[in-house]
Every structure is written in C-alpha cells, then in structure tokens.
Amino acid sequence: MEGGWPAGGGLLLCLTVSLLLQGRGDTFTINCSGFDHLGVDPSAFQAVFDRKTFRPVINYSIPTQVNISFTVSAILEVDAQLQLLTSFLWINLIWDNPFISWNPEECVGIKKLTVSAENLWIPDIFIVEAMDMDRTPSGLSAYVSNEGRIRYDRPVRVTSICNLDIFYFPFDQQNCTFTFTSFLYTVDNLLLGMAKEVWEISNTSRDILQTQGEWEFLGINKATPRLLVGSSVYDRIIFYVAIRRRPRLYVINLLVPSSFLVAIDALSFYLPAESQNRAPFKITLLLGYNVFLLMMNDLLPASGTPLISVYFALCLSLMVLSLLETIFITYLLNLATTQPPPMPPWLYSLLLHCTSPMKCCPTASQKGNKDLGLTLAHLPGLKEPVEFVGKVPSPQEAELNGSPGSSMGQQEDKAQQQQLVSLWVQFSHMMDTLLFHLYLLFMATFVITVIVLWNT
Ligand SMILES: *[C@@H]1O[C@H](CO)[C@@H](O)[C@H](O)[C@H]1NC(C)=O
Ligand SMILES: *[C@@H]1O[C@H](CO)[C@@H](O)[C@H](O)[C@H]1NC(C)=O
Ligand SMILES: *[C@@H]1O[C@H](CO)[C@@H](O)[C@H](O)[C@H]1NC(C)=O
Ligand SMILES: *[C@@H]1O[C@H](CO)[C@@H](O)[C@H](O)[C@H]1NC(C)=O
C-alpha cells in the first residue's frame, strides 16, 4: 500500500495474509530462534514496531475489538462547587495484534513479553468527562502474548465532571460517570468491549480502594449506548460509579451541636416567665448559634442549597421565634401587673372554662405556677404574690371613688383590681404555655420532616 515499509515488513505481511487464507496452522510471524542466548532479538519484532502507525489488522474492513476494564484505586476529592470528582483509575486495555505470534516451544517457553508501549499501536481510548490533561506517566510498557494479545495498563489521575446533587448533604450519594470512547475511530474501525464483568470491576475496586476518606465506594453500573455525531457512530461504554459520603464528621460537628442549642432553647421555656432571665438567656443562645454557624460555614458545600442549610435557617428561626415569644409574654406580664386593661367577657369566660377541672385547653399548671388551682369565680385576690402588691389604685380611680377615706370601698376596689391582675397574669401564663406547645409542635414537625427527607 504505502510502499514505505521495509522489505521484511512487506514479506511478513504477505506471509501472514497467506497464512490466514490457509488457516492459521502452526506458522508464526516471529522467528524466535535467537531468543535463548541473546535474550529477545529486537530484529524479530522490528516488522511489528515499524507498523505501529497503523491499526494492526489484516483486513481493514474488520474493526479492532478493544476490551476495557478499570479499577478505581482512590477517590481523592469531590468538589461540589466546581462539580468535579478527582479519582485515580487503573485502566486496562486489551486488543489483538494479528502480526504478532510465535511458538513458545521454540522460544525457550516464553509466552508473554513486555514491550515498550511507544513501539506499539495504542487505541486512543479516553474518558469523556475528564476535564484535566491526561497525566499518564510516560514510558509505560505493554504485555504481548504469543498469540498477539496485547494488554496495556496505565494509571490515570482523572478529574472528571460529575453532576453532584448536594441537596441531601451530608447524607448524600453521588452517581458519577466515566464514559470510555475512542476519540477518532468509529464503529467501523473500533469496537469496545468489556475485559471483565462489571461486578468484577466493582469488587476489585472495593478491595483496592485504600482511602478511608470522606467517600465510600458503593458500586459500578454500566451502559453501552452508541454516540452518533453527524454520520459517524462511535462506540461507548458508560460506567456509573456510585459513592456515598461518610456523614460522621458532619453529624458530630454540625448536627449535634445545633440540636443541643435548639433543645436548650426549648428547655429555656421552663425558666419562669416572671424572672428577668429568660430573654437574656435566649439572646445568648441566639448569639452562640450565630457564632457556631459562622465557624461551621467552611464545612458546608460552597454551592447550592443543601437541606442542612434549610435546617440551620429553621433552627435559627425557631430561636428567634422563641425570643419574640418571650418578649411578648414579658410585655403581657408587665402590662398585667402595672395597668391591667379591662378584661373582655369572652376572655374571662374562656379563662373560667380553662381553669375548670376538666382541662380542654393548655394550662400553665405543669409549670408549677402557684395559684392556678383556684377558681376565679370566688377569687379573694389576696393570694397572688405579684409585683402589684404595694401598688395603689391609679389616681383617677381613687378620685372616681369619691370618698378616699372610705376604707370599705377602697378595699373592694383593691380586691377587684387584684383579681383583674391575677386574671391577666393567668392569661399570660396560659399564652406562654400555648405558645410553647405550638413551638414544640412546629419543632417536632420540622425535625420529622427533615429526618424523613434525609432518609429517602
Ligand atoms: C529463524 O531464523 C534463523 C536465523 O536467524 C534461521 O536459521 C531459521 O531457519 C529461522 N526459522 C524460521 C522458522 O524461519
Ligand atoms: C475483508 O472483510 C470483508 C468483510 O468481512 C470481506 O467481504 C472481504 O472479502 C475481506 N477482504 C479480504 C481481502 O479478505
Ligand atoms: C473481548 O471480549 C469479547 C467478549 O467478552 C471476547 O469475545 C473477545 O475475544 C475479547 N477480545 C479481546 C481482544 O480480549
Ligand atoms: C446512576 O445513574 C444511572 C442513570 O442515571 C442509573 O442507570 C444507575 O442505576 C445509577 N446508579 C446508581 C447506583 O444509582
């Protein structure tokens, strides 16, 4: 054809073609009579080496079958922001070169040899997802068997794009793809096959994977759709590599402290509402939570909105809500003890209803409040040890009474006032309990939702 071959190569080719036409028989393309005392004779392979530019086939309408397998030897890094997976693969390619064959009996029993890969035709198989230069070390060799089967293994550090879904972070599982295809050869010239079964690849990878890092290897799947570009069809093998994050670090550093803070926030409802400690305590917690979020921000994925961010935001909102509730209750209590507004009748009846023995709405009795056993209907108003004690009726009221000296009227007025105060105080406690229960309900719903979402 090209006419540039050395005469030996041409002769060899003719010889092979004629051999193939007659059936293989026991004639061989490589004469290894000199192998025993000189080592391997390079000139015996010279014809093969000279042909390395061309795809090694006898009939060009027959495609070369290249069988592929690989081993994942390390998962180095998963970058959620750039959507990159960095891994280390050992790629094995196996194909046949019909111009190589020798008789092992003549060749001191040698059945396979290593040959420097640069002297052989190598199929241009690459990984479509790889986003980095191929960092294959140079100077690799390939095994050549006496039947012409060539096995070429190379280690590659692959930085490949992977569509990472971090919604379920840190309980996420990723499904990255490695698509092996030829850069140049269409199906007419090159076919891809599997050198090993997928489960074998999976098992070897699991055994080899040394890193006990963040990612756990789950398994490999494959698909073999062909790729149509214009009028050329390319053979492809797509491997799906499933990996799962080990969440322990994140559970210990993110979820546990955050849950503790929220639990303490919930427990702080048991601080008596009258004491002035509750609001400062909650503010401190809120501050602490903010500091925690700032410090732990580095652990979160830099892009996207994982569920855990929503979880943190909701925890923060819960704390803010509970602080608002405390402010509201403090305001209510303050109002009740300083200048109680007249109580609307419906509220009065509601309070009556709620303090009756059969409780159908939340009461503050669990909170150890002092005077809730009492029935409001015949309230003497003297038991209540609120701050109101010592406070005189407002001047207007005193004036309205007309006779400031009349101790009977004043006494009655004071008793009524006190009753009103205690009603309001009771109402505040009731509101506090009700809101606390609402808070707990909201928190439980939210925690259960998050857990259910994480478990799916
Ligand atoms: C192999 O080569 C040697 C010389 O190097 C020659 O004597 C021998 O006949 C050859 N054998 C075959 C099978 O061609
Ligand atoms: C090459 O292969 C094709 C298809 O297998 C066949 O039709 C053709 O005759 C072969 N050519 C030669 C020279 O063997
Ligand atoms: C490739 O695999 C196919 C089927 O698994 C097998 O028939 C063929 O001989 C293999 N070819 C090479 C070169 O290993
Ligand atoms: C990965 O994704 C592919 C296609 O989307 C699917 O066929 C395969 O089963 C997935 N593998 C795992 C382990 O989820």
Short mmCIF file of C-alpha atoms and ligand atoms in Angstrom, two decimals:
data_model
loop_
_atom_site.label_atom_id
_atom_site.label_comp_id
_atom_site.label_asym_id
_atom_site.label_seq_id
_atom_site.Cartn_x
_atom_site.Cartn_y
_atom_site.Cartn_z
CA MET A 1 0.00 0.00 0.00
CA GLU A 2 2.09 2.90 1.31
CA GLY A 3 5.24 1.33 -0.03
CA GLY A 4 7.41 2.84 2.70
CA TRP A 5 7.77 -0.37 4.67
CA PRO A 6 10.96 -2.18 4.97
CA ALA A 7 11.10 -5.25 2.82
CA GLY A 8 10.87 -7.51 5.86
CA GLY A 9 7.56 -5.98 6.90
CA GLY A 10 6.10 -6.46 3.45
CA LEU A 11 7.28 -10.02 3.33
CA LEU A 12 5.90 -10.64 6.78
CA LEU A 13 2.55 -9.20 5.78
CA CYS A 14 2.35 -11.36 2.69
CA LEU A 15 3.30 -14.33 4.75
CA THR A 16 0.61 -13.60 7.33
CA VAL A 17 -2.07 -12.98 4.74
CA SER A 18 -1.27 -16.19 3.04
CA LEU A 19 -1.23 -17.97 6.38
CA LEU A 20 -4.60 -16.55 7.26
CA LEU A 21 -6.04 -17.58 3.94
CA GLN A 22 -4.92 -21.13 4.60
CA GLY A 23 -5.95 -21.09 8.23
CA ARG A 24 -3.53 -20.36 10.99
CA GLY A 25 -1.78 -23.67 11.15
CA ASP A 26 1.39 -23.60 13.22
CA THR A 27 3.32 -20.96 11.32
CA PHE A 28 4.34 -17.89 13.24
CA THR A 29 5.15 -14.32 12.31
CA ILE A 30 8.03 -14.01 14.68
CA ASN A 31 11.11 -16.14 14.38
CA CYS A 32 12.50 -16.51 17.86
CA SER A 33 15.27 -18.95 17.29
CA GLY A 34 17.73 -16.42 18.72
CA PHE A 35 15.85 -15.81 21.98
CA ASP A 36 17.75 -18.26 24.13
CA HIS A 37 21.29 -16.97 24.12
CA LEU A 38 20.83 -13.32 23.14
CA GLY A 39 17.72 -12.56 25.09
CA VAL A 40 14.93 -11.26 22.91
CA ASP A 41 16.14 -10.37 19.49
CA PRO A 42 14.85 -6.86 18.68
CA SER A 43 15.06 -7.50 14.98
CA ALA A 44 12.44 -10.23 15.35
CA PHE A 45 9.94 -7.56 16.38
CA GLN A 46 11.18 -4.87 14.06
CA ALA A 47 8.48 -5.51 11.50
CA VAL A 48 5.79 -5.11 14.15
CA PHE A 49 7.36 -1.93 15.55
CA ASP A 50 7.55 -0.40 12.12
CA ARG A 51 3.83 -0.86 11.65
CA LYS A 52 2.82 0.94 14.83
CA THR A 53 1.36 3.91 12.97
CA PHE A 54 -1.35 1.74 11.50
CA ARG A 55 -4.18 -0.08 13.10
CA PRO A 56 -2.99 -3.68 13.24
CA VAL A 57 -5.44 -5.59 11.10
CA ILE A 58 -5.12 -7.69 8.02
CA ASN A 59 -8.46 -6.75 6.53
CA TYR A 60 -9.27 -3.09 7.05
CA SER A 61 -13.00 -3.69 6.92
CA ILE A 62 -12.77 -5.70 10.13
CA PRO A 63 -12.95 -3.47 13.24
CA THR A 64 -10.47 -3.94 16.05
CA GLN A 65 -12.04 -5.12 19.26
CA VAL A 66 -10.66 -3.31 22.30
CA ASN A 67 -11.75 -4.64 25.64
CA ILE A 68 -11.73 -2.26 28.57
CA SER A 69 -11.72 -2.57 32.28
CA PHE A 70 -10.61 -0.33 35.07
CA THR A 71 -10.13 -0.22 38.80
CA VAL A 72 -10.93 2.74 40.98
CA SER A 73 -7.93 2.89 43.24
CA ALA A 74 -8.68 6.12 45.07
CA ILE A 75 -11.33 8.74 45.37
CA LEU A 76 -9.31 11.81 46.10
CA GLU A 77 -11.68 14.72 46.10
CA VAL A 78 -15.22 15.74 45.34
CA ASP A 79 -15.63 19.42 44.64
CA ALA A 80 -19.27 20.43 44.89
CA GLN A 81 -18.67 23.96 43.73
CA LEU A 82 -16.87 23.08 40.51
CA GLN A 83 -18.81 19.81 40.23
CA LEU A 84 -15.62 17.81 39.86
CA LEU A 85 -14.62 14.38 41.02
CA THR A 86 -10.92 13.63 41.28
CA SER A 87 -10.13 9.96 41.30
CA PHE A 88 -7.34 7.63 40.47
CA LEU A 89 -8.00 4.87 37.96
CA TRP A 90 -6.03 1.95 36.64
CA ILE A 91 -7.22 1.49 33.11
CA ASN A 92 -6.65 -1.81 31.29
CA LEU A 93 -6.99 -2.13 27.54
CA ILE A 94 -6.78 -5.43 25.72
CA TRP A 95 -6.70 -5.92 21.98
CA ASP A 96 -5.27 -8.29 19.40
CA ASN A 97 -2.42 -7.63 17.03
CA PRO A 98 -2.55 -10.26 14.27
CA PHE A 99 1.04 -9.52 13.26
CA ILE A 100 2.42 -10.94 16.45
CA SER A 101 2.61 -14.64 17.07
CA TRP A 102 5.38 -17.00 17.98
CA ASN A 103 5.79 -20.53 19.03
CA PRO A 104 6.63 -20.67 22.73
CA GLU A 105 8.25 -24.06 22.33
CA GLU A 106 10.86 -22.57 20.01
CA CYS A 107 11.29 -19.55 22.23
CA VAL A 108 12.50 -21.18 25.41
CA GLY A 109 8.97 -21.33 26.71
CA ILE A 110 8.35 -17.56 26.65
CA LYS A 111 4.61 -16.98 26.43
CA LYS A 112 4.49 -13.26 27.03
CA LEU A 113 6.85 -10.34 26.85
CA THR A 114 6.75 -6.72 27.83
CA VAL A 115 7.24 -4.27 25.03
CA SER A 116 7.63 -0.56 25.44
CA ALA A 117 4.23 0.94 24.66
CA GLU A 118 5.65 3.59 22.39
CA ASN A 119 6.61 0.88 19.92
CA LEU A 120 3.06 -0.36 19.57
CA TRP A 121 -0.16 0.91 18.15
CA ILE A 122 -2.30 2.05 21.10
CA PRO A 123 -6.03 2.68 20.74
CA ASP A 124 -6.95 6.26 21.57
CA ILE A 125 -9.44 5.50 24.30
CA PHE A 126 -10.22 8.44 26.54
CA ILE A 127 -12.69 9.40 29.24
CA VAL A 128 -15.20 11.92 28.02
CA GLU A 129 -15.78 13.50 31.43
CA ALA A 130 -12.10 14.10 32.09
CA MET A 131 -11.52 17.82 32.49
CA ASP A 132 -7.81 17.76 33.00
CA MET A 133 -4.79 16.81 30.98
CA ASP A 134 -4.09 13.13 30.82
CA ARG A 135 -1.35 12.70 33.39
CA THR A 136 -0.42 9.18 32.39
CA PRO A 137 3.22 8.59 33.24
CA SER A 138 5.38 8.16 30.16
CA GLY A 139 7.49 5.15 29.34
CA LEU A 140 4.89 2.51 30.13
CA SER A 141 5.07 -1.00 28.73
CA ALA A 142 2.52 -3.42 27.45
CA TYR A 143 2.31 -7.18 27.74
CA VAL A 144 2.37 -9.03 24.46
CA SER A 145 1.36 -12.66 24.42
CA ASN A 146 2.49 -15.28 21.95
CA GLU A 147 -0.99 -15.19 20.39
CA GLY A 148 -0.76 -11.48 19.67
CA ARG A 149 -2.97 -10.35 22.52
CA ILE A 150 -1.76 -7.03 23.88
CA ARG A 151 -2.55 -5.87 27.36
CA TYR A 152 -1.86 -2.27 28.16
CA ASP A 153 -2.42 -0.98 31.71
CA ARG A 154 -1.98 2.57 32.79
CA PRO A 155 -2.69 4.58 35.91
CA VAL A 156 -4.56 7.83 35.38
CA ARG A 157 -5.49 10.58 37.72
CA VAL A 158 -8.85 11.69 36.39
CA THR A 159 -10.51 14.96 37.24
CA SER A 160 -13.91 14.45 35.77
CA ILE A 161 -17.12 16.41 35.76
CA CYS A 162 -19.80 14.80 37.79
CA ASN A 163 -23.28 16.09 38.27
CA LEU A 164 -23.27 16.40 42.04
CA ASP A 165 -26.53 16.76 43.88
CA ILE A 166 -25.82 18.08 47.35
CA PHE A 167 -29.41 18.52 48.47
CA TYR A 168 -29.12 15.62 50.89
CA PHE A 169 -25.72 16.71 52.23
CA PRO A 170 -24.23 15.23 54.44
CA PHE A 171 -26.24 12.08 53.74
CA ASP A 172 -25.76 12.31 50.01
CA GLN A 173 -24.90 9.69 47.49
CA GLN A 174 -23.40 10.59 44.15
CA ASN A 175 -23.54 8.82 40.84
CA CYS A 176 -20.59 9.85 38.69
CA THR A 177 -19.99 8.64 35.16
CA PHE A 178 -16.88 7.59 33.27
CA THR A 179 -17.58 7.34 29.57
CA PHE A 180 -14.91 5.47 27.63
CA THR A 181 -14.84 6.08 23.93
CA SER A 182 -12.41 6.43 21.08
CA PHE A 183 -11.53 9.91 20.05
CA LEU A 184 -11.15 9.06 16.41
CA TYR A 185 -12.26 5.60 15.44
CA THR A 186 -15.87 4.99 14.55
CA VAL A 187 -17.62 1.65 14.94
CA ASP A 188 -16.35 0.62 11.51
CA ASN A 189 -12.82 0.56 12.87
CA LEU A 190 -13.02 0.05 16.56
CA LEU A 191 -15.42 -1.75 18.84
CA LEU A 192 -15.37 -1.56 22.59
CA GLY A 193 -16.00 -4.49 24.88
CA MET A 194 -15.61 -5.43 28.46
CA ALA A 195 -12.44 -7.14 29.60
CA LYS A 196 -14.09 -8.01 32.90
CA GLU A 197 -17.61 -8.20 34.15
CA VAL A 198 -18.90 -5.10 35.91
CA TRP A 199 -19.23 -6.89 39.23
CA GLU A 200 -15.58 -7.96 38.97
CA ILE A 201 -14.55 -4.34 38.40
CA SER A 202 -16.71 -3.36 41.35
CA ASN A 203 -15.25 -5.97 43.66
CA THR A 204 -11.65 -5.28 42.71
CA SER A 205 -12.17 -1.58 43.24
CA ARG A 206 -13.70 -2.20 46.63
CA ASP A 207 -10.72 -4.35 47.62
CA ILE A 208 -8.16 -1.92 46.27
CA LEU A 209 -9.63 1.36 47.48
CA GLN A 210 -7.28 2.41 50.21
CA THR A 211 -8.62 5.76 51.23
CA GLN A 212 -10.75 5.77 54.32
CA GLY A 213 -11.60 9.34 53.49
CA GLU A 214 -14.88 11.05 53.16
CA TRP A 215 -16.25 8.90 50.39
CA GLU A 216 -17.32 5.32 50.45
CA PHE A 217 -17.41 3.33 47.25
CA LEU A 218 -20.76 1.66 46.60
CA GLY A 219 -20.64 0.03 43.20
CA ILE A 220 -20.48 0.32 39.45
CA ASN A 221 -23.11 0.03 36.75
CA LYS A 222 -22.63 0.22 33.03
CA ALA A 223 -24.48 1.13 29.89
CA THR A 224 -23.35 0.93 26.27
CA PRO A 225 -25.24 3.40 24.14
CA ARG A 226 -23.58 4.40 20.87
CA LEU A 227 -22.87 8.01 20.11
CA LEU A 228 -24.00 9.47 16.81
CA VAL A 229 -22.13 12.55 15.66
CA GLY A 230 -23.14 13.63 12.19
CA SER A 231 -22.91 10.47 10.14
CA SER A 232 -20.29 8.73 12.28
CA VAL A 233 -21.20 6.35 15.02
CA TYR A 234 -18.85 5.90 17.96
CA ASP A 235 -18.85 3.03 20.37
CA ARG A 236 -19.07 4.00 24.03
CA ILE A 237 -19.13 2.34 27.41
CA ILE A 238 -20.57 4.38 30.23
CA PHE A 239 -19.72 3.36 33.78
CA TYR A 240 -21.77 4.74 36.64
CA VAL A 241 -19.73 4.87 39.80
CA ALA A 242 -21.83 5.27 42.92
CA ILE A 243 -20.19 6.77 46.00
CA ARG A 244 -21.59 7.79 49.35
CA ARG A 245 -20.37 10.38 51.80
CA ARG A 246 -19.44 9.25 55.27
CA PRO A 247 -21.54 11.63 57.34
CA ARG A 248 -19.95 11.12 60.76
CA LEU A 249 -17.82 14.27 60.68
CA TYR A 250 -20.79 16.41 59.79
CA VAL A 251 -23.13 14.78 62.25
CA ILE A 252 -20.68 15.38 65.07
CA ASN A 253 -19.67 18.87 64.04
CA LEU A 254 -22.87 20.28 62.64
CA LEU A 255 -25.99 18.42 63.61
CA VAL A 256 -25.29 17.51 67.22
CA PRO A 257 -24.25 20.99 68.45
CA SER A 258 -27.07 22.62 66.57
CA SER A 259 -29.60 20.20 68.04
CA PHE A 260 -28.23 20.82 71.52
CA LEU A 261 -28.64 24.56 71.16
CA VAL A 262 -32.19 24.20 69.93
CA ALA A 263 -33.01 21.75 72.73
CA ILE A 264 -31.65 24.20 75.30
CA ASP A 265 -33.69 26.91 73.68
CA ALA A 266 -36.81 24.77 74.05
CA LEU A 267 -35.96 23.94 77.65
CA SER A 268 -35.49 27.60 78.48
CA PHE A 269 -39.27 27.95 78.31
CA TYR A 270 -39.23 26.34 81.73
CA LEU A 271 -37.49 29.37 83.16
CA PRO A 272 -40.32 31.25 84.92
CA ALA A 273 -41.69 33.98 82.75
CA GLU A 274 -41.65 36.47 85.62
CA SER A 275 -37.94 36.15 86.17
CA GLN A 276 -35.97 38.54 84.05
CA ASN A 277 -33.55 35.81 82.97
CA ARG A 278 -35.38 34.22 80.14
CA ALA A 279 -34.89 36.84 77.44
CA PRO A 280 -31.14 37.39 78.10
CA PHE A 281 -30.67 33.65 78.15
CA LYS A 282 -32.31 33.26 74.77
CA ILE A 283 -30.35 36.14 73.32
CA THR A 284 -27.15 34.47 74.48
CA LEU A 285 -28.22 31.24 72.85
CA LEU A 286 -29.00 33.08 69.63
CA LEU A 287 -25.59 34.70 69.67
CA GLY A 288 -23.95 31.37 70.35
CA TYR A 289 -25.81 29.84 67.47
CA ASN A 290 -24.66 32.58 65.13
CA VAL A 291 -21.06 32.09 66.14
CA PHE A 292 -21.47 28.36 65.61
CA LEU A 293 -22.87 28.93 62.12
CA LEU A 294 -20.02 31.27 61.23
CA MET A 295 -17.43 28.78 62.36
CA MET A 296 -19.01 25.80 60.68
CA ASN A 297 -19.65 27.54 57.40
CA ASP A 298 -16.46 26.04 55.97
CA LEU A 299 -17.81 22.55 56.34
CA LEU A 300 -20.83 23.24 54.20
CA PRO A 301 -20.73 22.82 50.43
CA ALA A 302 -19.97 26.14 48.82
CA SER A 303 -22.72 25.97 46.24
CA GLY A 304 -26.34 25.01 46.07
CA THR A 305 -28.85 24.84 48.89
CA PRO A 306 -28.49 21.62 50.80
CA LEU A 307 -31.23 20.56 53.15
CA ILE A 308 -28.88 21.17 56.06
CA SER A 309 -28.78 24.90 55.31
CA VAL A 310 -32.56 24.95 55.44
CA TYR A 311 -32.30 23.06 58.70
CA PHE A 312 -29.93 25.65 60.15
CA ALA A 313 -32.11 28.50 58.94
CA LEU A 314 -35.13 26.89 60.55
CA CYS A 315 -33.26 26.33 63.82
CA LEU A 316 -32.32 29.98 63.80
CA SER A 317 -35.92 30.99 63.07
CA LEU A 318 -37.11 28.79 65.92
CA MET A 319 -34.75 30.57 68.27
CA VAL A 320 -35.82 33.98 67.03
CA LEU A 321 -39.46 32.97 67.37
CA SER A 322 -38.91 31.81 70.92
CA LEU A 323 -37.18 35.08 71.73
CA LEU A 324 -40.11 37.01 70.26
CA GLU A 325 -42.47 34.91 72.31
CA THR A 326 -40.53 35.72 75.45
CA ILE A 327 -40.66 39.41 74.66
CA PHE A 328 -44.38 39.17 74.08
CA ILE A 329 -45.01 37.32 77.34
CA THR A 330 -42.80 39.71 79.28
CA TYR A 331 -44.75 42.60 77.79
CA LEU A 332 -48.05 40.94 78.66
CA LEU A 333 -46.99 40.23 82.24
CA ASN A 334 -45.70 43.75 82.63
CA LEU A 335 -48.95 45.16 81.30
CA ALA A 336 -50.96 42.90 83.57
CA THR A 337 -49.14 43.86 86.71
CA THR A 338 -48.85 47.58 86.07
CA GLN A 339 -52.03 48.72 84.38
CA PRO A 340 -54.30 45.81 83.55
CA PRO A 341 -56.80 46.74 80.84
CA PRO A 342 -60.39 45.63 81.44
CA MET A 343 -60.80 42.01 80.52
CA PRO A 344 -63.17 41.27 77.63
CA PRO A 345 -66.03 39.00 78.76
CA TRP A 346 -65.21 36.28 76.22
CA LEU A 347 -61.66 36.09 77.53
CA TYR A 348 -62.97 35.91 81.05
CA SER A 349 -65.29 33.04 80.22
CA LEU A 350 -62.51 31.31 78.34
CA LEU A 351 -60.25 31.58 81.34
CA LEU A 352 -63.02 30.28 83.56
CA HIS A 353 -63.56 27.44 81.18
CA CYS A 354 -59.91 26.58 81.07
CA THR A 355 -59.33 26.57 84.76
CA SER A 356 -62.34 24.36 85.42
CA PRO A 357 -61.32 20.81 86.48
CA MET A 358 -61.68 19.25 83.02
CA LYS A 359 -58.91 20.85 81.08
CA CYS A 360 -59.55 21.14 77.43
CA CYS A 361 -57.05 23.78 76.61
CA PRO A 362 -53.46 24.26 77.68
CA THR A 363 -52.98 25.48 81.18
CA ALA A 364 -49.88 26.57 82.90
CA SER A 365 -50.36 24.14 85.74
CA GLN A 366 -47.43 21.95 84.66
CA LYS A 367 -45.20 24.91 85.05
CA GLY A 368 -45.56 24.82 88.78
CA ASN A 369 -47.33 28.09 88.89
CA LYS A 370 -48.66 28.89 92.25
CA ASP A 371 -52.27 29.84 92.18
CA LEU A 372 -53.89 28.01 89.34
CA GLY A 373 -55.89 25.67 91.48
CA LEU A 374 -58.13 28.49 92.49
CA THR A 375 -61.49 29.13 90.91
CA LEU A 376 -61.81 32.56 89.54
CA ALA A 377 -65.46 32.96 90.45
CA HIS A 378 -64.76 33.46 94.13
CA LEU A 379 -61.31 34.88 93.94
CA PRO A 380 -60.32 36.81 97.01
CA GLY A 381 -57.36 38.22 95.16
CA LEU A 382 -55.13 38.11 98.22
CA LYS A 383 -53.12 35.03 97.43
CA GLU A 384 -51.41 36.45 94.40
CA PRO A 385 -47.87 37.47 95.27
CA VAL A 386 -47.32 39.56 92.18
CA GLU A 387 -45.41 42.75 91.90
CA PHE A 388 -48.70 44.55 92.04
CA VAL A 389 -48.67 44.24 95.81
CA GLY A 390 -48.00 47.62 97.25
CA LYS A 391 -49.28 49.37 94.21
CA VAL A 392 -52.09 51.83 94.81
CA PRO A 393 -55.08 52.22 92.52
CA SER A 394 -54.47 54.81 89.86
CA PRO A 395 -55.30 58.37 90.90
CA GLN A 396 -58.27 58.69 88.57
CA GLU A 397 -59.87 55.67 90.09
CA ALA A 398 -59.28 56.97 93.54
CA GLU A 399 -60.94 60.20 92.57
CA LEU A 400 -63.84 58.37 90.99
CA ASN A 401 -64.43 56.58 94.21
CA GLY A 402 -65.39 59.90 95.63
CA SER A 403 -64.61 59.16 99.24
CA PRO A 404 -60.93 58.40 99.57
CA GLY A 405 -61.32 57.86 103.25
CA SER A 406 -63.93 55.15 102.88
CA SER A 407 -61.85 52.10 103.63
CA MET A 408 -64.62 49.68 102.67
CA GLY A 409 -64.87 50.98 99.06
CA GLN A 410 -61.14 51.12 98.67
CA GLN A 411 -60.75 47.63 99.94
CA GLU A 412 -63.32 46.34 97.48
CA ASP A 413 -61.74 48.28 94.66
CA LYS A 414 -58.34 46.94 95.52
CA ALA A 415 -59.67 43.42 95.61
CA GLN A 416 -61.25 43.82 92.19
CA GLN A 417 -58.07 45.29 90.79
CA GLN A 418 -56.09 42.43 92.21
CA GLN A 419 -58.48 39.95 90.74
CA LEU A 420 -58.07 41.57 87.36
CA VAL A 421 -54.31 41.43 87.68
CA SER A 422 -54.30 37.81 88.63
CA LEU A 423 -56.62 37.06 85.73
CA TRP A 424 -54.27 38.77 83.35
CA VAL A 425 -51.27 37.05 84.85
CA GLN A 426 -53.02 33.78 84.48
CA PHE A 427 -53.85 34.63 80.90
CA SER A 428 -50.20 35.42 80.24
CA HIS A 429 -49.10 32.09 81.63
CA MET A 430 -51.70 30.38 79.54
CA MET A 431 -50.48 32.16 76.45
CA ASP A 432 -46.93 31.21 77.36
CA THR A 433 -47.85 27.55 77.64
CA LEU A 434 -49.90 27.63 74.49
CA LEU A 435 -47.13 29.26 72.51
CA PHE A 436 -44.61 26.84 73.99
CA HIS A 437 -46.73 23.94 72.83
CA LEU A 438 -47.08 25.48 69.40
CA TYR A 439 -43.32 25.91 69.33
CA LEU A 440 -42.80 22.27 70.28
CA LEU A 441 -45.31 21.17 67.66
CA PHE A 442 -43.60 23.24 65.00
CA MET A 443 -40.19 21.95 66.02
CA ALA A 444 -41.34 18.34 66.00
CA THR A 445 -42.94 18.71 62.58
CA PHE A 446 -39.85 20.28 61.19
CA VAL A 447 -37.44 17.78 62.70
CA ILE A 448 -39.54 14.85 61.49
CA THR A 449 -39.80 16.36 58.01
CA VAL A 450 -36.06 16.84 57.79
CA ILE A 451 -35.35 13.32 59.03
CA VAL A 452 -37.85 11.81 56.61
CA LEU A 453 -36.34 13.79 53.74
CA TRP A 454 -32.87 12.67 54.71
CA ASN A 455 -33.93 9.07 54.87
CA THR A 456 -35.35 8.98 51.36
C1 LIG B 1 14.78 -18.26 12.12
O1 LIG B 1 15.97 -17.52 11.88
C2 LIG B 1 17.15 -18.30 11.85
C3 LIG B 1 18.33 -17.38 11.64
O2 LIG B 1 18.28 -16.29 12.45
C4 LIG B 1 17.03 -19.32 10.73
O3 LIG B 1 18.17 -20.13 10.75
C5 LIG B 1 15.79 -20.16 10.94
O4 LIG B 1 15.63 -21.04 9.86
C6 LIG B 1 14.56 -19.27 11.06
N1 LIG B 1 13.41 -20.10 11.35
C7 LIG B 1 12.24 -19.99 10.73
C8 LIG B 1 11.14 -20.87 11.22
O5 LIG B 1 12.08 -19.18 9.86
C1 LIG B 2 -12.41 -8.24 4.31
O1 LIG B 2 -13.58 -8.48 5.09
C2 LIG B 2 -14.77 -8.31 4.38
C3 LIG B 2 -15.89 -8.48 5.35
O2 LIG B 2 -15.60 -9.38 6.31
C4 LIG B 2 -14.84 -9.29 3.21
O3 LIG B 2 -16.02 -9.06 2.48
C5 LIG B 2 -13.63 -9.07 2.33
O4 LIG B 2 -13.59 -10.05 1.33
C6 LIG B 2 -12.35 -9.19 3.12
N1 LIG B 2 -11.22 -8.84 2.30
C7 LIG B 2 -10.13 -9.58 2.24
C8 LIG B 2 -9.02 -9.11 1.35
O5 LIG B 2 -10.01 -10.60 2.90
C1 LIG B 3 -13.18 -9.06 24.16
O1 LIG B 3 -14.33 -9.57 24.81
C2 LIG B 3 -15.12 -10.39 23.96
C3 LIG B 3 -16.34 -10.79 24.72
O2 LIG B 3 -16.20 -10.56 26.04
C4 LIG B 3 -14.30 -11.61 23.54
O3 LIG B 3 -15.08 -12.41 22.68
C5 LIG B 3 -13.06 -11.13 22.80
O4 LIG B 3 -12.23 -12.21 22.48
C6 LIG B 3 -12.30 -10.16 23.66
N1 LIG B 3 -11.23 -9.60 22.86
C7 LIG B 3 -10.06 -9.30 23.37
C8 LIG B 3 -9.07 -8.73 22.48
O5 LIG B 3 -9.83 -9.53 24.55
C1 LIG B 4 -26.71 6.09 38.21
O1 LIG B 4 -27.45 6.75 37.20
C2 LIG B 4 -27.79 5.92 36.08
C3 LIG B 4 -28.50 6.76 35.05
O2 LIG B 4 -29.00 7.91 35.55
C4 LIG B 4 -28.62 4.76 36.55
O3 LIG B 4 -28.89 3.91 35.46
C5 LIG B 4 -27.87 3.99 37.61
O4 LIG B 4 -28.65 2.94 38.11
C6 LIG B 4 -27.47 4.90 38.75
N1 LIG B 4 -26.67 4.14 39.67
C7 LIG B 4 -26.87 4.17 40.98
C8 LIG B 4 -26.01 3.29 41.80
O5 LIG B 4 -27.71 4.87 41.48
#
